[in-house]
PDB file of C-alpha atoms and ligand atoms in Angstrom:
ATOM      1  CA  UNK K   1     -19.818  25.330  -0.262  1.00 76.00           C
ATOM      2  CA  UNK K   2     -18.489  28.765   0.453  1.00 86.00           C
ATOM      3  CA  UNK K   3     -16.665  30.877  -2.143  1.00 88.00           C
ATOM      4  CA  UNK K   4     -13.342  30.190  -0.319  1.00 90.00           C
ATOM      5  CA  UNK K   5     -14.046  26.378  -0.490  1.00 90.00           C
ATOM      6  CA  UNK K   6     -14.780  26.619  -4.213  1.00 89.00           C
ATOM      7  CA  UNK K   7     -11.466  28.481  -4.858  1.00 93.00           C
ATOM      8  CA  UNK K   8      -9.593  26.077  -2.576  1.00 93.00           C
ATOM      9  CA  UNK K   9     -10.978  23.133  -4.564  1.00 92.00           C
ATOM     10  CA  UNK K  10      -9.874  24.716  -7.836  1.00 93.00           C
ATOM     11  CA  UNK K  11      -6.408  25.371  -6.395  1.00 93.00           C
ATOM     12  CA  UNK K  12      -6.108  21.733  -5.355  1.00 91.00           C
ATOM     13  CA  UNK K  13      -6.192  20.546  -8.929  1.00 93.00           C
ATOM     14  CA  UNK K  14      -4.323  23.500 -10.557  1.00 96.00           C
ATOM     15  CA  UNK K  15      -0.882  22.750 -11.961  1.00 97.00           C
ATOM     16  CA  UNK K  16       0.030  26.197 -13.147  1.00 98.00           C
ATOM     17  CA  UNK K  17      -0.609  29.039 -10.716  1.00 98.00           C
ATOM     18  CA  UNK K  18       0.472  32.676 -10.999  1.00 98.00           C
ATOM     19  CA  UNK K  19       0.507  34.875  -7.855  1.00 98.00           C
ATOM     20  CA  UNK K  20       0.826  38.636  -8.007  1.00 98.00           C
ATOM     21  CA  UNK K  21       1.380  40.458  -4.694  1.00 98.00           C
ATOM     22  CA  UNK K  22       1.479  44.126  -3.677  1.00 96.00           C
ATOM     23  CA  UNK K  23       2.155  46.142  -0.575  1.00 95.00           C
ATOM     24  CA  UNK K  24      -1.045  44.752   1.135  1.00 96.00           C
ATOM     25  CA  UNK K  25       0.476  41.360   1.749  1.00 98.00           C
ATOM     26  CA  UNK K  26       3.211  42.957   3.887  1.00 97.00           C
ATOM     27  CA  UNK K  27       0.810  45.294   5.784  1.00 96.00           C
ATOM     28  CA  UNK K  28       0.265  42.607   8.523  1.00 97.00           C
ATOM     29  CA  UNK K  29       4.063  42.466   8.915  1.00 97.00           C
ATOM     30  CA  UNK K  30       3.967  46.166   9.912  1.00 94.00           C
ATOM     31  CA  UNK K  31       5.228  47.554   6.627  1.00 93.00           C
ATOM     32  CA  UNK K  32       3.056  50.496   5.540  1.00 86.00           C
ATOM     33  CA  UNK K  33       1.420  50.312   2.145  1.00 82.00           C
ATOM     34  CA  UNK K  34       2.026  53.006  -0.402  1.00 70.00           C
ATOM     35  CA  UNK K  35      -0.751  55.225   0.880  1.00 66.00           C
ATOM     36  CA  UNK K  36      -0.118  54.656   4.556  1.00 65.00           C
ATOM     37  CA  UNK K  37       3.638  55.315   4.141  1.00 59.00           C
ATOM     38  CA  UNK K  38       3.057  59.039   4.147  1.00 59.00           C
ATOM     39  CA  UNK K  39       3.295  59.335   7.887  1.00 61.00           C
ATOM     40  CA  UNK K  40       5.947  60.271  10.349  1.00 61.00           C
ATOM     41  CA  UNK K  41       9.388  61.580   9.791  1.00 61.00           C
ATOM     42  CA  UNK K  42       9.185  61.531   5.979  1.00 67.00           C
ATOM     43  CA  UNK K  43       5.536  62.607   5.523  1.00 73.00           C
ATOM     44  CA  UNK K  44       6.558  65.939   4.094  1.00 70.00           C
ATOM     45  CA  UNK K  45       8.243  64.191   1.205  1.00 74.00           C
ATOM     46  CA  UNK K  46       6.366  62.582  -1.582  1.00 79.00           C
ATOM     47  CA  UNK K  47       7.774  59.210  -2.794  1.00 79.00           C
ATOM     48  CA  UNK K  48       7.790  60.621  -6.315  1.00 79.00           C
ATOM     49  CA  UNK K  49      10.221  63.244  -5.096  1.00 83.00           C
ATOM     50  CA  UNK K  50      12.625  60.715  -3.440  1.00 88.00           C
ATOM     51  CA  UNK K  51      12.298  57.594  -5.584  1.00 91.00           C
ATOM     52  CA  UNK K  52      13.461  59.062  -8.897  1.00 93.00           C
ATOM     53  CA  UNK K  53      16.617  59.388 -10.873  1.00 96.00           C
ATOM     54  CA  UNK K  54      16.329  63.218 -10.743  1.00 95.00           C
ATOM     55  CA  UNK K  55      16.113  63.227  -6.917  1.00 94.00           C
ATOM     56  CA  UNK K  56      19.124  60.932  -6.712  1.00 97.00           C
ATOM     57  CA  UNK K  57      21.149  63.091  -9.051  1.00 96.00           C
ATOM     58  CA  UNK K  58      20.211  66.204  -7.051  1.00 95.00           C
ATOM     59  CA  UNK K  59      20.702  64.820  -3.504  1.00 95.00           C
ATOM     60  CA  UNK K  60      21.856  61.193  -3.182  1.00 97.00           C
ATOM     61  CA  UNK K  61      22.391  61.483   0.543  1.00 96.00           C
ATOM     62  CA  UNK K  62      18.717  62.394   1.245  1.00 94.00           C
ATOM     63  CA  UNK K  63      17.529  59.614  -0.970  1.00 95.00           C
ATOM     64  CA  UNK K  64      19.794  57.135   0.849  1.00 97.00           C
ATOM     65  CA  UNK K  65      18.618  58.438   4.249  1.00 94.00           C
ATOM     66  CA  UNK K  66      15.052  57.680   3.206  1.00 92.00           C
ATOM     67  CA  UNK K  67      16.007  54.048   2.096  1.00 94.00           C
ATOM     68  CA  UNK K  68      17.950  53.558   5.373  1.00 95.00           C
ATOM     69  CA  UNK K  69      14.843  54.529   7.282  1.00 91.00           C
ATOM     70  CA  UNK K  70      12.673  52.207   5.279  1.00 92.00           C
ATOM     71  CA  UNK K  71      15.257  49.411   5.481  1.00 95.00           C
ATOM     72  CA  UNK K  72      15.290  49.637   9.311  1.00 95.00           C
ATOM     73  CA  UNK K  73      11.511  49.010   9.165  1.00 93.00           C
ATOM     74  CA  UNK K  74      11.976  46.056   6.883  1.00 96.00           C
ATOM     75  CA  UNK K  75      14.828  44.589   8.957  1.00 97.00           C
ATOM     76  CA  UNK K  76      12.466  44.556  12.045  1.00 97.00           C
ATOM     77  CA  UNK K  77       9.708  42.897  10.062  1.00 97.00           C
ATOM     78  CA  UNK K  78       9.050  39.175   9.724  1.00 98.00           C
ATOM     79  CA  UNK K  79       6.999  37.363   7.055  1.00 98.00           C
ATOM     80  CA  UNK K  80       3.413  36.805   8.061  1.00 98.00           C
ATOM     81  CA  UNK K  81       0.955  33.947   7.427  1.00 98.00           C
ATOM     82  CA  UNK K  82       0.158  35.237   3.980  1.00 98.00           C
ATOM     83  CA  UNK K  83       3.797  35.026   2.859  1.00 98.00           C
ATOM     84  CA  UNK K  84       4.164  31.597   4.484  1.00 98.00           C
ATOM     85  CA  UNK K  85       1.058  30.256   2.705  1.00 97.00           C
ATOM     86  CA  UNK K  86       2.405  31.303  -0.643  1.00 98.00           C
ATOM     87  CA  UNK K  87       5.844  29.705   0.028  1.00 98.00           C
ATOM     88  CA  UNK K  88       3.932  26.526   0.948  1.00 96.00           C
ATOM     89  CA  UNK K  89       1.923  26.675  -2.334  1.00 96.00           C
ATOM     90  CA  UNK K  90       5.165  27.003  -4.332  1.00 96.00           C
ATOM     91  CA  UNK K  91       6.547  23.909  -2.526  1.00 96.00           C
ATOM     92  CA  UNK K  92       3.464  21.849  -3.250  1.00 94.00           C
ATOM     93  CA  UNK K  93       2.789  23.053  -6.788  1.00 95.00           C
ATOM     94  CA  UNK K  94       6.095  23.523  -8.577  1.00 95.00           C
ATOM     95  CA  UNK K  95       4.319  25.297 -11.485  1.00 95.00           C
ATOM     96  CA  UNK K  96       3.560  28.289  -9.219  1.00 98.00           C
ATOM     97  CA  UNK K  97       5.150  31.574 -10.292  1.00 98.00           C
ATOM     98  CA  UNK K  98       5.269  34.408  -7.753  1.00 98.00           C
ATOM     99  CA  UNK K  99       5.396  37.905  -9.054  1.00 98.00           C
ATOM    100  CA  UNK K 100       5.775  40.689  -6.542  1.00 98.00           C
ATOM    101  CA  UNK K 101       5.702  44.501  -6.679  1.00 97.00           C
ATOM    102  CA  UNK K 102       7.155  44.607  -3.210  1.00 97.00           C
ATOM    103  CA  UNK K 103      10.727  45.482  -2.590  1.00 97.00           C
ATOM    104  CA  UNK K 104      10.901  44.285   1.056  1.00 97.00           C
ATOM    105  CA  UNK K 105      12.189  40.733   0.400  1.00 98.00           C
ATOM    106  CA  UNK K 106       9.721  39.184   2.864  1.00 98.00           C
ATOM    107  CA  UNK K 107       8.675  36.544   0.320  1.00 98.00           C
ATOM    108  CA  UNK K 108      12.217  35.349   0.147  1.00 98.00           C
ATOM    109  CA  UNK K 109      12.505  35.399   3.910  1.00 98.00           C
ATOM    110  CA  UNK K 110       9.424  33.055   3.926  1.00 98.00           C
ATOM    111  CA  UNK K 111      11.228  30.654   1.587  1.00 98.00           C
ATOM    112  CA  UNK K 112       9.728  31.785  -1.759  1.00 98.00           C
ATOM    113  CA  UNK K 113      11.353  32.482  -4.999  1.00 96.00           C
ATOM    114  CA  UNK K 114       9.903  35.648  -6.538  1.00 98.00           C
ATOM    115  CA  UNK K 115      10.133  37.752  -9.624  1.00 98.00           C
ATOM    116  CA  UNK K 116      10.760  41.140  -8.041  1.00 98.00           C
ATOM    117  CA  UNK K 117       9.252  43.528 -10.667  1.00 97.00           C
ATOM    118  CA  UNK K 118      10.298  46.690  -8.733  1.00 96.00           C
ATOM    119  CA  UNK K 119      13.695  45.454  -7.376  1.00 97.00           C
ATOM    120  CA  UNK K 120      14.768  44.999  -3.777  1.00 98.00           C
ATOM    121  CA  UNK K 121      15.476  47.327  -0.920  1.00 97.00           C
ATOM    122  CA  UNK K 122      18.102  44.765   0.266  1.00 98.00           C
ATOM    123  CA  UNK K 123      20.298  45.269  -2.828  1.00 98.00           C
ATOM    124  CA  UNK K 124      22.220  48.175  -4.213  1.00 98.00           C
ATOM    125  CA  UNK K 125      23.846  48.565  -7.656  1.00 98.00           C
ATOM    126  CA  UNK K 126      26.758  50.654  -8.893  1.00 98.00           C
ATOM    127  CA  UNK K 127      25.964  53.767 -10.844  1.00 98.00           C
ATOM    128  CA  UNK K 128      29.164  53.202 -12.973  1.00 98.00           C
ATOM    129  CA  UNK K 129      29.819  49.450 -13.482  1.00 98.00           C
ATOM    130  CA  UNK K 130      26.231  48.236 -12.538  1.00 97.00           C
ATOM    131  CA  UNK K 131      27.635  45.519 -10.168  1.00 98.00           C
ATOM    132  CA  UNK K 132      25.102  44.525  -7.490  1.00 98.00           C
ATOM    133  CA  UNK K 133      25.539  43.702  -3.823  1.00 98.00           C
ATOM    134  CA  UNK K 134      23.545  43.471  -0.626  1.00 97.00           C
ATOM    135  CA  UNK K 135      23.758  46.554   1.680  1.00 98.00           C
ATOM    136  CA  UNK K 136      22.991  47.032   5.321  1.00 98.00           C
ATOM    137  CA  UNK K 137      22.042  49.985   7.516  1.00 98.00           C
ATOM    138  CA  UNK K 138      25.547  49.679   9.126  1.00 97.00           C
ATOM    139  CA  UNK K 139      27.505  50.604   5.982  1.00 97.00           C
ATOM    140  CA  UNK K 140      30.643  52.622   6.913  1.00 96.00           C
ATOM    141  CA  UNK K 141      29.457  55.477   4.678  1.00 97.00           C
ATOM    142  CA  UNK K 142      26.305  56.722   2.858  1.00 97.00           C
ATOM    143  CA  UNK K 143      25.981  56.815  -0.055  1.00 97.00           C
ATOM    144  CA  UNK K 144      27.774  53.374   0.055  1.00 98.00           C
ATOM    145  CA  UNK K 145      30.570  52.765  -2.477  1.00 97.00           C
ATOM    146  CA  UNK K 146      31.150  49.968  -4.991  1.00 98.00           C
ATOM    147  CA  UNK K 147      34.485  48.018  -5.137  1.00 97.00           C
ATOM    148  CA  UNK K 148      35.227  50.157  -8.205  1.00 98.00           C
ATOM    149  CA  UNK K 149      34.999  53.271  -6.069  1.00 97.00           C
ATOM    150  CA  UNK K 150      31.717  54.683  -7.573  1.00 98.00           C
ATOM    151  CA  UNK K 151      28.538  55.450  -5.754  1.00 98.00           C
ATOM    152  CA  UNK K 152      25.890  52.776  -5.241  1.00 98.00           C
ATOM    153  CA  UNK K 153      22.191  53.361  -5.585  1.00 98.00           C
ATOM    154  CA  UNK K 154      19.308  51.264  -4.286  1.00 98.00           C
ATOM    155  CA  UNK K 155      18.480  48.431  -6.750  1.00 98.00           C
ATOM    156  CA  UNK K 156      14.929  49.621  -7.145  1.00 97.00           C
ATOM    157  CA  UNK K 157      12.846  50.582 -10.139  1.00 96.00           C
ATOM    158  CA  UNK K 158      12.157  54.283  -9.571  1.00 95.00           C
ATOM    159  CA  UNK K 159       9.442  56.461 -10.988  1.00 91.00           C
ATOM    160  CA  UNK K 160      10.103  57.050 -14.695  1.00 92.00           C
ATOM    161  CA  UNK K 161      12.369  53.963 -15.022  1.00 96.00           C
ATOM    162  CA  UNK K 162      11.823  50.826 -17.086  1.00 95.00           C
ATOM    163  CA  UNK K 163      11.167  47.449 -15.564  1.00 95.00           C
ATOM    164  CA  UNK K 164      13.384  44.553 -16.524  1.00 95.00           C
ATOM    165  CA  UNK K 165      12.303  43.172 -19.955  1.00 96.00           C
ATOM    166  CA  UNK K 166      13.333  39.650 -19.026  1.00 96.00           C
ATOM    167  CA  UNK K 167      11.372  39.681 -15.701  1.00 97.00           C
ATOM    168  CA  UNK K 168       8.274  41.185 -17.409  1.00 97.00           C
ATOM    169  CA  UNK K 169       8.406  38.482 -20.085  1.00 98.00           C
ATOM    170  CA  UNK K 170       8.411  35.826 -17.401  1.00 98.00           C
ATOM    171  CA  UNK K 171       5.587  37.497 -15.554  1.00 98.00           C
ATOM    172  CA  UNK K 172       3.422  37.776 -18.755  1.00 98.00           C
ATOM    173  CA  UNK K 173       4.236  34.173 -19.691  1.00 98.00           C
ATOM    174  CA  UNK K 174       3.020  33.048 -16.281  1.00 98.00           C
ATOM    175  CA  UNK K 175      -0.213  35.132 -16.561  1.00 98.00           C
ATOM    176  CA  UNK K 176      -0.880  33.689 -20.071  1.00 98.00           C
ATOM    177  CA  UNK K 177      -0.485  30.018 -19.159  1.00 98.00           C
ATOM    178  CA  UNK K 178      -1.848  29.731 -15.623  1.00 98.00           C
ATOM    179  CA  UNK K 179      -5.039  27.939 -14.519  1.00 96.00           C
ATOM    180  CA  UNK K 180      -5.470  30.113 -11.508  1.00 97.00           C
ATOM    181  CA  UNK K 181      -4.216  33.685 -10.991  1.00 98.00           C
ATOM    182  CA  UNK K 182      -4.093  35.107  -7.432  1.00 98.00           C
ATOM    183  CA  UNK K 183      -3.970  38.890  -7.099  1.00 97.00           C
ATOM    184  CA  UNK K 184      -3.157  39.768  -3.486  1.00 98.00           C
ATOM    185  CA  UNK K 185      -2.975  43.096  -1.696  1.00 97.00           C
ATOM    186  CA  UNK K 186      -2.439  45.244  -4.668  1.00 95.00           C
ATOM    187  CA  UNK K 187      -4.470  48.395  -5.593  1.00 91.00           C
ATOM    188  CA  UNK K 188      -3.851  47.428  -9.285  1.00 87.00           C
ATOM    189  CA  UNK K 189      -2.981  50.972 -10.276  1.00 86.00           C
ATOM    190  CA  UNK K 190       0.610  50.521 -11.270  1.00 85.00           C
ATOM    191  CA  UNK K 191       1.256  49.331 -14.837  1.00 88.00           C
ATOM    192  CA  UNK K 192       2.284  47.003 -16.412  1.00 90.00           C
ATOM    193  CA  UNK K 193       1.607  44.734 -13.337  1.00 93.00           C
ATOM    194  CA  UNK K 194      -2.024  45.853 -13.263  1.00 93.00           C
ATOM    195  CA  UNK K 195      -2.686  44.246 -16.656  1.00 95.00           C
ATOM    196  CA  UNK K 196      -1.488  40.758 -15.563  1.00 97.00           C
ATOM    197  CA  UNK K 197      -4.827  39.610 -14.010  1.00 95.00           C
ATOM    198  CA  UNK K 198      -6.703  40.774 -17.135  1.00 94.00           C
ATOM    199  CA  UNK K 199      -4.400  38.702 -19.328  1.00 96.00           C
ATOM    200  CA  UNK K 200      -5.050  35.626 -17.193  1.00 97.00           C
ATOM    201  CA  UNK K 201      -8.822  36.281 -17.191  1.00 95.00           C
ATOM    202  CA  UNK K 202      -8.868  36.612 -21.055  1.00 95.00           C
ATOM    203  CA  UNK K 203      -7.235  33.208 -21.222  1.00 94.00           C
ATOM    204  CA  UNK K 204      -9.969  31.769 -19.052  1.00 93.00           C
ATOM    205  CA  UNK K 205      -7.975  31.259 -15.910  1.00 96.00           C
ATOM    206  CA  UNK K 206      -9.822  31.740 -12.594  1.00 96.00           C
ATOM    207  CA  UNK K 207      -8.759  35.029 -11.171  1.00 96.00           C
ATOM    208  CA  UNK K 208      -8.898  35.373  -7.381  1.00 96.00           C
ATOM    209  CA  UNK K 209      -8.586  38.832  -5.866  1.00 96.00           C
ATOM    210  CA  UNK K 210      -7.720  38.983  -2.196  1.00 97.00           C
ATOM    211  CA  UNK K 211      -7.944  42.474  -0.681  1.00 96.00           C
ATOM    212  CA  UNK K 212      -9.382  44.285   2.367  1.00 96.00           C
ATOM    213  CA  UNK K 213     -11.078  46.657  -0.015  1.00 93.00           C
ATOM    214  CA  UNK K 214     -12.428  45.787  -3.465  1.00 87.00           C
ATOM    215  CA  UNK K 215     -12.606  49.338  -4.981  1.00 78.00           C
ATOM    216  CA  UNK K 216     -11.138  49.457  -8.415  1.00 73.00           C
ATOM    217  CA  UNK K 217     -10.517  45.716  -8.705  1.00 71.00           C
ATOM    218  CA  UNK K 218     -11.412  43.595 -11.726  1.00 76.00           C
ATOM    219  CA  UNK K 219     -14.909  42.457 -12.372  1.00 78.00           C
ATOM    220  CA  UNK K 220     -15.664  39.720 -14.840  1.00 82.00           C
ATOM    221  CA  UNK K 221     -17.468  36.302 -14.720  1.00 85.00           C
ATOM    222  CA  UNK K 222     -14.226  34.378 -13.944  1.00 91.00           C
ATOM    223  CA  UNK K 223     -13.003  36.839 -11.278  1.00 94.00           C
ATOM    224  CA  UNK K 224     -13.732  35.912  -7.664  1.00 95.00           C
ATOM    225  CA  UNK K 225     -13.397  38.504  -4.850  1.00 95.00           C
ATOM    226  CA  UNK K 226     -12.315  37.368  -1.426  1.00 95.00           C
ATOM    227  CA  UNK K 227     -12.568  40.344   0.972  1.00 96.00           C
ATOM    228  CA  UNK K 228     -10.304  40.130   3.965  1.00 97.00           C
ATOM    229  CA  UNK K 229      -6.735  40.285   5.161  1.00 98.00           C
ATOM    230  CA  UNK K 230      -4.170  38.275   3.131  1.00 98.00           C
ATOM    231  CA  UNK K 231      -2.773  36.691   6.318  1.00 98.00           C
ATOM    232  CA  UNK K 232      -6.177  35.295   7.135  1.00 97.00           C
ATOM    233  CA  UNK K 233      -7.595  34.464   3.716  1.00 97.00           C
ATOM    234  CA  UNK K 234      -4.564  32.754   2.195  1.00 97.00           C
ATOM    235  CA  UNK K 235      -4.048  30.051   4.848  1.00 96.00           C
ATOM    236  CA  UNK K 236      -7.785  29.185   4.591  1.00 94.00           C
ATOM    237  CA  UNK K 237      -7.482  29.016   0.824  1.00 92.00           C
ATOM    238  CA  UNK K 238      -4.634  26.594   0.907  1.00 87.00           C
ATOM    239  CA  UNK K 239      -5.602  24.332   3.844  1.00 79.00           C
ATOM    240  CA  UNK K 240      -7.146  21.583   1.644  1.00 63.00           C
ATOM    241  CA  UNK K 241      -3.794  21.282  -0.121  1.00 56.00           C
ATOM    242  CA  UNK K 242      -2.308  19.954   3.090  1.00 55.00           C
ATOM    243  CA  UNK K 243      -4.580  16.917   3.035  1.00 52.00           C
ATOM    244  CA  UNK K 244      -4.137  16.115  -0.628  1.00 48.00           C
TER     245      UNK K 244
HETATM  246  P1  NAD B   1      -0.718  49.981  -2.675  1.00 95.55           P
HETATM  247  O1  NAD B   1      -0.179  50.478  -1.391  1.00 95.55           O
HETATM  248  O2  NAD B   1      -1.095  50.866  -3.779  1.00 95.55           O
HETATM  249  O3  NAD B   1      -1.996  49.082  -2.354  1.00 95.55           O
HETATM  250  C1  NAD B   1      -2.029  48.175  -1.338  1.00 95.55           C
HETATM  251  C2  NAD B   1      -3.344  47.372  -1.414  1.00 95.55           C
HETATM  252  O4  NAD B   1      -3.364  46.438  -0.386  1.00 95.55           O
HETATM  253  C3  NAD B   1      -4.621  48.181  -1.313  1.00 95.55           C
HETATM  254  O5  NAD B   1      -5.489  47.809  -2.360  1.00 95.55           O
HETATM  255  C4  NAD B   1      -5.139  47.830   0.125  1.00 95.55           C
HETATM  256  O6  NAD B   1      -6.570  47.856   0.083  1.00 95.55           O
HETATM  257  C5  NAD B   1      -4.633  46.403   0.251  1.00 95.55           C
HETATM  258  N1  NAD B   1      -4.402  45.926   1.570  1.00 95.55           N
HETATM  259  C6  NAD B   1      -4.071  46.594   2.680  1.00 95.55           C
HETATM  260  N2  NAD B   1      -3.895  45.805   3.768  1.00 95.55           N
HETATM  261  C7  NAD B   1      -4.150  44.495   3.270  1.00 95.55           C
HETATM  262  C8  NAD B   1      -4.150  43.229   3.899  1.00 95.55           C
HETATM  263  N3  NAD B   1      -3.808  43.036   5.187  1.00 95.55           N
HETATM  264  N4  NAD B   1      -4.503  42.165   3.111  1.00 95.55           N
HETATM  265  C9  NAD B   1      -4.835  42.352   1.792  1.00 95.55           C
HETATM  266  N5  NAD B   1      -4.872  43.509   1.163  1.00 95.55           N
HETATM  267  C10 NAD B   1      -4.567  44.594   1.940  1.00 95.55           C
HETATM  268  O7  NAD B   1       0.366  48.896  -3.170  1.00 95.55           O
HETATM  269  P2  NAD B   1       0.751  48.273  -4.568  1.00 95.55           P
HETATM  270  O8  NAD B   1      -0.468  47.959  -5.310  1.00 95.55           O
HETATM  271  O9  NAD B   1       1.743  47.224  -4.269  1.00 95.55           O
HETATM  272  O10 NAD B   1       1.476  49.491  -5.381  1.00 95.55           O
HETATM  273  C11 NAD B   1       2.295  50.408  -4.727  1.00 95.55           C
HETATM  274  C12 NAD B   1       3.747  50.521  -5.155  1.00 95.55           C
HETATM  275  O11 NAD B   1       4.478  50.872  -4.001  1.00 95.55           O
HETATM  276  C13 NAD B   1       4.364  49.264  -5.635  1.00 95.55           C
HETATM  277  O12 NAD B   1       5.024  49.597  -6.855  1.00 95.55           O
HETATM  278  C14 NAD B   1       5.469  48.848  -4.646  1.00 95.55           C
HETATM  279  O13 NAD B   1       6.679  48.627  -5.224  1.00 95.55           O
HETATM  280  C15 NAD B   1       5.592  50.032  -3.713  1.00 95.55           C
HETATM  281  N6  NAD B   1       5.560  49.725  -2.269  1.00 95.55           N
HETATM  282  C16 NAD B   1       6.162  48.540  -1.807  1.00 95.55           C
HETATM  283  C17 NAD B   1       6.087  48.254  -0.390  1.00 95.55           C
HETATM  284  C18 NAD B   1       6.747  46.957   0.105  1.00 95.55           C
HETATM  285  O14 NAD B   1       7.724  46.473  -0.480  1.00 95.55           O
HETATM  286  N7  NAD B   1       6.214  46.340   1.139  1.00 95.55           N
HETATM  287  C19 NAD B   1       5.451  49.082   0.467  1.00 95.55           C
HETATM  288  C20 NAD B   1       4.840  50.285  -0.018  1.00 95.55           C
HETATM  289  C21 NAD B   1       4.908  50.545  -1.428  1.00 95.55           C
HETATM  290 ZN1   ZN B   2      31.157  49.714  -9.606  1.00 95.55          ZN
END
């Protein structure tokens, strides 16, 4: 029995599954990961200098230009086999909670429901009344405006901002109570998401790390590493579910 078969077998009987995803799961959809994103037109800007409340207060137009550019990339992208496999897992095992650090909305496009820890590039919210709405690259003006007349900002958790308490509580509850925790395509550097696999491991869940590179990932007796692309490993992991 290969390592993948062993994990697949454990997944077949799990009733509570937590899945944490990072930029790596969308890499095969053509969306650059955090490190790769520093190319092309915007390479002379650091994300820390654009995705922050200070940057937005200083120059909202430049910040919106950057999000428009990223949004065009996202609009051209489609979910890949990794996203699809997770959506399938959620359908088959209703106790599956998906937690994502991604803002691209590709999990939802694949049919998943996700806790979006860092918000969504598809939504904007009002800087005055906090109302939220979808936005598109074809808005009549940038920065776009709210119905109340005030400026909208991307509905994204920026550097130096707090994550939603309610969403974090749901994510921690899922990590504490799962039988299997899948950590997929994340460098595990950004807190508090990085502590979620540890919480699951402490509670004796099987933790499965799927990544092309295993540097800096968790090591413990109940942590299994599956090296490879999410779009290739995940469908193989979930195939036995289809026949159950
Ligand atoms: P990261 O860029 O720091 O790490 C990506 C990880 O994915 C790396 O460990 C890399 O080895 C791995 N990886 C690359 N290709 C892979 C593949 N095909 N299959 C499996 N693994 C693969 O991303 P992060 O850990 O999510 O943290 C970065 C932050 O940047 C997050 O807060 C996120 O909100 C933001 N971000 C989001 C997106 C997006 O929405 N798609 C893209 C870039 C950055
Ligand atoms: Zn408003």
